[in-house]
């Protein structure tokens, strides 16, 4: 098959690269092993006509104006600010922890200044932040850490907070004001017609051909492009020569309630200490869809299924570095995205990386 560039994977990384390279005059083939495009962003109707995200709740948020403006070529947006509650001891609290969480959990009536002082006393003094446990203890102390973080993390990653890089828990701010938004980025939106439609529009180009249901690694010999953009797991590309990089997966269970307009008090409710699932998403909150019923999605983390998350810790980073060393020797392969770079990227980071790498590839193939 003839192409200037073969893009392996139709997630956001692959589609951004494909679109940019095709727009520079290159002939692009996108090959996707799943039956659908979009990777983990894939959304669509369930059997009952409710829009769901098949691989868990996705909210677009960024401070990068360039990323927002780039994606705005392919979708209209609906402003959306995400809010999450945590269920602890049978009560619901705003999460990330804020002033109302502190007052509710400790049964206090602090104002913002008093809450700062309160946290100063609660914090565990640590000379160095070595991992996610330290990252939480140093900001909140032990009670909040054990009630809101330890159990959730154990379920989500199958390991203790202390076994993960600080960056994992540091994704979550600790607030002493009453801001109850999950993200504080400048741009927070949902694509009006969904992520899959946005992705479809990115791939809708006369110089892009999309092939689905084909695993590139099973049919490498069929393709002789000038350049490859690989967005699958990097260890699989190299036939696991140094051993497997661990990726965390999630099993999603969807439940539909035919005559319930609203099921829960927020888009997402986290269950750090109860149940085998981590969180429950009610999709109508995210999509603003009008429907007589509603659908919720429960997330059961595990090791089986599509890889969803690289697992950030020093052991895995060392293993990844071995693969990265092989990758750095490749002149005609670019590794891009969450799985290929083994990084806990959000969508906007993936787009930013893909825009930068596409410039380099276009210059190389000129
Ligand atoms: P992927 O979406 O994983 O795409 C890789 C694609 O490559 C897949 O389609 C896969 O099938 C295909 N592929 C792999 N190997 C092969 C092969 N050998 N042959 C052919 N095809 C192959 N980010 C946010 O910004 N906001 C959020 O709210 C948010 N929520 C998230 C919630 C969950 C549960 C998860 C898992 C992630 C979330 N993210 C969120 C992160 C976001 O999903 C990623 O940043 C983004 O989707 C990564 O895109 P990607 O293209 O790198 O990877
Ligand atoms: N986390 C937690 N309790 C929560 C929510 C998050 O301990 O109620 C921790 C957990 O380790 C999680 C990390 O913070 O993996 C990052 O959370 P985020 O919501 O960013 O995870 P994602 O949406 O990427 O799954």
Coordinates of C-alpha atoms and ligand atoms in Angstrom, one line a residue:
X1 CA 0.0 0.0 0.0
X2 CA 1.4 3.4 -1.0
X3 CA 1.4 6.3 1.4
X4 CA 3.8 9.1 2.4
X5 CA 2.9 8.6 6.0
X6 CA 1.3 5.6 7.8
X7 CA -0.4 6.7 11.0
X8 CA -1.0 3.7 13.4
X9 CA -3.9 4.5 15.6
X10 CA -6.9 6.8 15.2
X11 CA -6.9 8.4 18.6
X12 CA -6.4 12.1 19.1
X13 CA -2.7 11.8 18.6
X14 CA -2.9 9.9 15.3
X15 CA -5.8 12.0 13.9
X16 CA -4.0 15.3 14.7
X17 CA -0.9 14.1 13.0
X18 CA -2.8 12.7 10.0
X19 CA -4.8 16.0 9.5
X20 CA -1.7 18.2 9.8
X21 CA 0.4 16.1 7.4
X22 CA -2.4 15.7 4.8
X23 CA -2.9 19.5 4.9
X24 CA 0.7 19.9 3.9
X25 CA 0.2 17.8 0.8
X26 CA 1.2 14.4 2.1
X27 CA -0.7 11.2 1.3
X28 CA -1.7 9.6 4.7
X29 CA -3.1 6.2 5.6
X30 CA -4.5 5.8 9.1
X31 CA -4.7 2.2 10.3
X32 CA -6.8 1.4 13.4
X33 CA -7.2 -2.0 15.0
X34 CA -10.5 -1.3 16.7
X35 CA -13.8 -1.2 14.7
X36 CA -14.1 2.5 15.3
X37 CA -12.1 5.7 15.1
X38 CA -11.3 8.0 18.0
X39 CA -9.4 5.7 20.4
X40 CA -10.4 6.4 24.0
X41 CA -12.3 9.5 23.0
X42 CA -14.9 7.4 21.2
X43 CA -18.5 8.5 22.1
X44 CA -21.9 7.6 20.6
X45 CA -25.4 6.5 21.4
X46 CA -26.1 3.4 23.6
X47 CA -28.9 1.0 22.8
X48 CA -31.3 3.3 24.5
X49 CA -30.4 6.5 22.6
X50 CA -28.3 8.1 25.4
X51 CA -24.9 9.5 24.4
X52 CA -22.1 7.8 26.3
X53 CA -18.3 7.8 26.3
X54 CA -17.4 4.2 25.7
X55 CA -14.0 4.5 27.4
X56 CA -14.9 6.8 30.3
X57 CA -15.8 10.4 30.8
X58 CA -13.8 12.9 28.7
X59 CA -13.9 16.6 29.3
X60 CA -11.8 19.0 27.1
X61 CA -9.9 21.5 29.2
X62 CA -6.8 23.5 28.4
X63 CA -4.8 26.7 29.0
X64 CA -3.3 26.4 25.5
X65 CA -5.1 28.7 23.2
X66 CA -3.4 27.2 20.2
X67 CA -4.8 23.7 21.0
X68 CA -8.3 25.1 21.5
X69 CA -8.2 27.1 18.2
X70 CA -6.8 24.2 16.3
X71 CA -9.6 21.8 17.4
X72 CA -12.2 24.5 16.9
X73 CA -11.7 24.0 13.2
X74 CA -13.4 20.6 13.5
X75 CA -16.1 21.2 16.1
X76 CA -18.4 23.7 17.7
X77 CA -18.3 23.7 21.5
X78 CA -20.6 23.9 24.4
X79 CA -19.2 25.6 27.6
X80 CA -19.0 23.0 30.3
X81 CA -17.5 23.1 33.8
X82 CA -17.0 19.7 35.3
X83 CA -17.9 19.0 38.9
X84 CA -17.3 15.9 41.0
X85 CA -18.5 14.7 44.4
X86 CA -16.7 12.2 46.6
X87 CA -18.8 9.7 48.6
X88 CA -17.0 9.2 52.0
X89 CA -18.7 7.6 55.0
X90 CA -22.1 7.8 53.3
X91 CA -21.9 11.6 52.7
X92 CA -21.1 13.5 49.5
X93 CA -18.4 16.1 49.5
X94 CA -17.0 18.5 46.8
X95 CA -13.9 17.0 45.2
X96 CA -11.2 18.2 44.8
X97 CA -11.1 19.0 48.5
X98 CA -12.2 22.6 49.1
X99 CA -13.4 24.8 52.0
X100 CA -16.8 23.0 52.0
X101 CA -15.2 19.6 52.0
X102 CA -13.0 20.6 55.0
X103 CA -15.9 22.1 57.0
X104 CA -18.1 19.1 56.2
X105 CA -15.6 16.4 56.9
X106 CA -14.1 17.9 60.1
X107 CA -17.5 19.4 61.2
X108 CA -16.2 22.9 61.3
X109 CA -17.2 26.4 60.1
X110 CA -13.9 27.8 58.9
X111 CA -13.5 30.7 56.5
X112 CA -10.9 30.7 53.8
X113 CA -8.1 32.2 56.0
X114 CA -8.9 29.9 58.9
X115 CA -8.9 26.9 56.5
X116 CA -5.4 27.8 55.3
X117 CA -4.2 27.9 58.9
X118 CA -6.0 24.6 59.7
X119 CA -4.3 22.9 56.8
X120 CA -1.0 24.3 57.8
X121 CA -1.4 22.5 61.1
X122 CA -2.7 19.3 59.5
X123 CA 0.0 18.9 56.9
X124 CA 2.7 16.3 57.4
X125 CA 6.1 18.1 57.3
X126 CA 8.3 16.3 54.8
X127 CA 11.8 17.2 53.6
X128 CA 11.2 15.8 50.1
X129 CA 8.2 14.8 48.0
X130 CA 9.2 11.3 46.7
X131 CA 5.8 9.9 45.6
X132 CA 2.0 10.4 45.5
X133 CA 1.6 9.6 49.2
X134 CA 4.0 12.4 50.1
X135 CA 2.3 14.7 47.7
X136 CA -1.0 14.3 49.5
X137 CA 0.3 14.1 53.1
X138 CA 2.4 17.3 52.6
X139 CA -0.7 19.2 51.4
X140 CA -3.5 17.7 53.6
X141 CA -2.2 15.5 56.3
X142 CA -3.3 11.9 57.0
X143 CA -7.1 12.1 57.6
X144 CA -7.9 13.5 54.2
X145 CA -5.2 11.3 52.5
X146 CA -6.7 8.2 54.0
X147 CA -10.4 9.1 53.5
X148 CA -10.2 10.6 49.9
X149 CA -7.0 9.3 48.2
X150 CA -5.7 6.0 49.5
X151 CA -8.6 3.7 48.7
X152 CA -9.3 5.3 45.3
X153 CA -5.7 5.0 44.3
X154 CA -5.4 1.4 45.4
X155 CA -8.4 0.6 43.2
X156 CA -7.4 2.7 40.3
X157 CA -3.8 1.6 40.0
X158 CA -3.7 -1.7 42.0
X159 CA -0.9 -0.2 44.2
X160 CA -0.4 2.1 47.1
X161 CA 0.0 5.9 46.8
X162 CA 3.6 5.5 47.9
X163 CA 4.4 3.4 44.8
X164 CA 3.3 6.1 42.3
X165 CA 5.1 9.2 41.2
X166 CA 4.0 12.5 42.9
X167 CA 2.6 13.7 39.5
X168 CA -0.4 11.3 39.8
X169 CA -1.9 12.8 43.0
X170 CA -0.6 16.2 42.1
X171 CA -3.2 16.3 39.3
X172 CA -5.7 17.0 42.0
X173 CA -5.5 20.5 43.7
X174 CA -6.3 21.1 47.3
X175 CA -8.3 24.3 47.8
X176 CA -9.2 26.5 50.7
X177 CA -11.8 28.5 48.7
X178 CA -15.2 27.3 47.6
X179 CA -14.3 26.7 44.0
X180 CA -15.9 23.3 43.3
X181 CA -14.9 22.9 39.6
X182 CA -12.7 19.9 38.7
X183 CA -10.6 22.0 36.4
X184 CA -9.6 25.6 36.5
X185 CA -8.3 25.9 32.9
X186 CA -9.1 28.9 30.7
X187 CA -10.9 26.8 28.1
X188 CA -13.4 24.2 29.3
X189 CA -15.7 22.8 26.7
X190 CA -17.5 19.8 25.3
X191 CA -17.8 19.3 21.5
X192 CA -21.4 20.1 20.6
X193 CA -21.9 17.0 18.5
X194 CA -19.4 14.8 20.4
X195 CA -15.8 13.7 20.2
X196 CA -16.3 11.1 17.5
X197 CA -17.8 13.7 15.2
X198 CA -14.9 16.0 15.9
X199 CA -12.4 13.2 15.0
X200 CA -14.4 12.3 11.9
X201 CA -14.2 15.8 10.7
X202 CA -10.4 15.8 11.3
X203 CA -10.0 12.7 9.1
X204 CA -12.4 14.0 6.4
X205 CA -9.7 15.0 4.0
X206 CA -9.1 13.8 0.4
X207 CA -5.5 12.8 1.2
X208 CA -6.5 10.7 4.2
X209 CA -7.5 7.1 3.9
X210 CA -8.7 5.2 7.0
X211 CA -8.5 1.5 7.5
X212 CA -10.2 0.0 10.5
X213 CA -10.1 -3.5 12.1
X214 CA -6.5 -4.0 11.2
X215 CA -3.7 -4.4 13.7
X216 CA -0.6 -2.9 12.2
X217 CA 1.7 -5.2 14.2
X218 CA 0.1 -8.3 12.5
X219 CA 0.5 -6.8 9.0
X220 CA 3.6 -4.7 9.1
X221 CA 4.9 -6.1 5.8
X222 CA 2.0 -4.7 3.8
X223 CA 2.9 -1.1 4.3
X224 CA 6.0 0.7 2.9
X225 CA 5.4 4.4 3.8
X226 CA 8.1 7.0 3.9
X227 CA 7.3 7.7 7.5
X228 CA 5.4 6.0 10.3
X229 CA 3.6 7.7 13.2
X230 CA 3.0 5.1 15.8
X231 CA 0.5 5.8 18.6
X232 CA 0.1 2.3 20.1
X233 CA 2.0 0.9 23.0
X234 CA 5.8 1.3 22.4
X235 CA 6.6 -2.0 24.0
X236 CA 4.4 -3.9 21.5
X237 CA 6.1 -2.1 18.6
X238 CA 9.4 -3.6 19.7
X239 CA 7.9 -7.1 20.4
X240 CA 8.4 -6.6 24.2
X241 CA 12.1 -7.2 23.9
X242 CA 12.8 -5.7 27.3
X243 CA 9.6 -7.0 28.8
X244 CA 6.1 -5.6 29.1
X245 CA 5.4 -2.0 30.1
X246 CA 2.4 -2.1 32.5
X247 CA -0.7 -0.2 31.4
X248 CA -3.8 0.1 33.5
X249 CA -7.1 -0.8 31.9
X250 CA -10.7 -0.2 32.9
X251 CA -13.8 -2.3 32.5
X252 CA -16.9 -0.1 31.9
X253 CA -20.3 -1.2 33.0
X254 CA -23.2 0.9 31.7
X255 CA -26.6 0.9 33.4
X256 CA -29.7 2.5 31.8
X257 CA -32.7 3.8 33.8
X258 CA -35.6 4.2 31.3
X259 CA -37.7 6.7 33.3
X260 CA -35.2 8.5 35.4
X261 CA -34.3 11.9 34.1
X262 CA -31.6 12.5 36.6
X263 CA -29.8 9.7 38.6
X264 CA -27.1 11.5 40.7
X265 CA -26.2 14.9 42.1
X266 CA -23.2 15.5 39.9
X267 CA -21.6 14.4 36.6
X268 CA -19.2 12.1 38.5
X269 CA -19.3 10.6 41.9
X270 CA -16.1 9.1 43.2
X271 CA -16.2 6.2 45.7
X272 CA -12.7 6.1 47.3
X273 CA -13.6 3.5 50.0
X274 CA -16.7 1.6 48.9
X275 CA -17.4 -0.8 46.0
X276 CA -15.0 -2.3 43.4
X277 CA -15.6 0.6 41.0
X278 CA -13.8 3.9 41.4
X279 CA -16.4 6.3 40.0
X280 CA -19.8 6.6 38.5
X281 CA -20.5 9.0 35.6
X282 CA -24.0 10.1 34.5
X283 CA -23.4 11.1 30.9
X284 CA -26.3 13.5 30.5
X285 CA -24.5 16.0 32.8
X286 CA -21.6 16.1 30.3
X287 CA -23.6 16.1 27.1
X288 CA -26.7 18.2 28.1
X289 CA -28.8 15.7 26.2
X290 CA -32.5 15.8 26.6
X291 CA -33.8 12.3 27.2
X292 CA -36.6 10.7 29.3
X293 CA -34.1 8.2 30.7
X294 CA -30.5 8.3 31.8
X295 CA -27.3 6.1 31.5
X296 CA -24.6 5.8 34.1
X297 CA -21.1 4.3 33.6
X298 CA -19.2 2.5 36.4
X299 CA -15.4 2.1 36.1
X300 CA -13.7 -1.1 37.3
X301 CA -9.9 -0.7 37.0
X302 CA -7.8 -3.7 36.2
X303 CA -5.2 -5.2 33.9
X304 CA -7.4 -6.8 31.2
X305 CA -8.6 -4.9 28.1
X306 CA -7.5 -1.9 26.1
X307 CA -4.6 0.0 27.7
X308 CA -6.0 3.2 29.2
X309 CA -3.2 4.6 31.5
X310 CA 0.6 4.3 31.6
X311 CA 1.5 3.7 35.3
X312 CA 3.9 6.5 36.4
X313 CA 6.6 5.3 38.7
X314 CA 10.4 5.0 38.6
X315 CA 10.5 1.2 37.8
X316 CA 8.3 1.7 34.7
X317 CA 10.1 4.8 33.7
X318 CA 13.4 3.0 33.6
X319 CA 11.9 0.3 31.5
X320 CA 10.3 2.9 29.2
X321 CA 13.7 4.6 28.8
X322 CA 15.1 1.4 27.3
X323 CA 12.4 1.4 24.6
X324 CA 12.8 5.2 24.2
X325 CA 16.5 4.6 23.5
X326 CA 15.5 2.3 20.6
X327 CA 13.0 4.8 19.4
X328 CA 15.5 7.6 19.4
X329 CA 17.5 5.7 16.8
X330 CA 14.6 5.5 14.3
X331 CA 14.8 8.0 11.5
X332 CA 11.4 7.2 9.9
X333 CA 9.2 6.4 12.9
X334 CA 7.7 8.9 15.3
X335 CA 6.3 7.6 18.6
X336 CA 3.4 9.8 19.7
X337 CA 0.7 9.9 22.3
X338 CA -0.2 8.3 25.7
X339 CA 0.8 4.8 24.9
X340 CA 3.7 5.4 22.6
X341 CA 5.4 7.9 24.9
X342 CA 4.2 6.2 28.1
X343 CA 3.0 9.5 29.5
X344 CA -0.1 10.4 31.5
X345 CA -1.2 13.0 28.9
X346 CA -4.5 14.8 28.8
X347 CA -6.1 15.5 25.4
X348 CA -4.6 18.9 25.0
X349 CA -1.1 17.7 25.7
X350 CA -1.5 15.0 23.1
X351 CA -2.6 17.6 20.5
X352 CA 0.3 19.9 21.4
X353 CA 2.8 17.1 20.9
X354 CA 1.2 16.0 17.7
X355 CA 1.2 19.5 16.3
X356 CA 4.9 19.9 17.1
X357 CA 5.9 16.4 15.7
X358 CA 3.9 16.9 12.5
X359 CA 5.9 20.1 11.8
X360 CA 9.1 18.1 12.1
X361 CA 7.9 15.2 10.0
X362 CA 6.6 17.6 7.3
X363 CA 10.0 19.2 7.2
X364 CA 11.8 15.8 7.0
X365 CA 9.6 14.7 4.0
X366 CA 9.8 17.9 2.1
Ligands
LIG1 P1 -5.5 6.5 22.3 O1 -6.8 7.2 22.4 O2 -5.3 5.3 23.2 O3 -5.4 6.0 20.8 C1 -4.5 5.0 20.4 C2 -5.2 4.3 19.2 O4 -4.2 3.4 18.6 C3 -6.3 3.4 19.7 O5 -7.5 3.7 18.9 C4 -5.8 2.0 19.5 O6 -6.8 1.1 19.2 C5 -4.9 2.2 18.3 N1 -3.8 1.2 18.2 C6 -3.0 0.8 19.1 N2 -2.1 -0.2 18.7 C7 -2.5 -0.4 17.4 C8 -2.0 -1.3 16.4 N3 -1.0 -2.1 16.6 N4 -2.6 -1.2 15.1 C9 -3.6 -0.4 14.9 N5 -4.1 0.5 15.8 C10 -3.6 0.5 17.0 N6 -8.1 13.7 28.8 C11 -8.6 14.9 29.0 O7 -8.0 15.9 28.4 N7 -9.7 15.1 29.7 C12 -10.4 14.1 30.3 O8 -11.5 14.3 30.9 C13 -9.9 12.8 30.1 N8 -10.5 11.7 30.7 C14 -10.0 10.5 30.5 C15 -10.7 9.4 31.1 C16 -10.2 8.1 30.9 C17 -11.0 6.9 31.5 C18 -9.0 7.9 30.1 C19 -8.5 6.5 29.9 C20 -8.3 8.9 29.6 C21 -8.8 10.2 29.8 N9 -8.2 11.3 29.2 C22 -8.7 12.6 29.4 C23 -6.9 11.2 28.4 C24 -7.2 11.0 26.9 O9 -8.0 9.9 26.7 C25 -5.9 10.9 26.2 O10 -5.0 12.0 26.4 C26 -6.1 10.8 24.6 O11 -7.2 10.1 24.2 C27 -4.9 10.0 24.1 O12 -4.9 9.9 22.7 P2 -3.9 8.9 22.0 O13 -4.2 9.0 20.6 O14 -2.5 9.1 22.5 O15 -4.3 7.4 22.5
LIG2 N1 -7.6 10.4 43.1 C1 -8.0 10.0 44.4 N2 -9.2 10.2 44.8 C2 -10.2 10.7 44.0 C3 -9.8 11.1 42.7 C4 -8.5 11.0 42.3 O1 -7.1 9.5 45.1 O2 -11.4 10.8 44.4 C5 -6.1 10.2 42.8 C6 -6.0 8.9 42.1 O3 -4.7 8.4 42.3 C7 -6.1 9.2 40.6 C8 -5.4 10.6 40.6 O4 -5.7 11.2 41.8 O5 -5.6 8.3 39.8 C9 -5.7 11.4 39.4 O6 -7.1 11.7 39.3 P1 -7.8 12.1 38.0 O7 -9.2 12.4 38.3 O8 -7.0 13.1 37.3 O9 -7.7 10.7 37.1 P2 -8.2 10.4 35.7 O10 -9.4 11.3 35.3 O11 -7.0 10.6 34.8 O12 -8.6 9.0 35.8

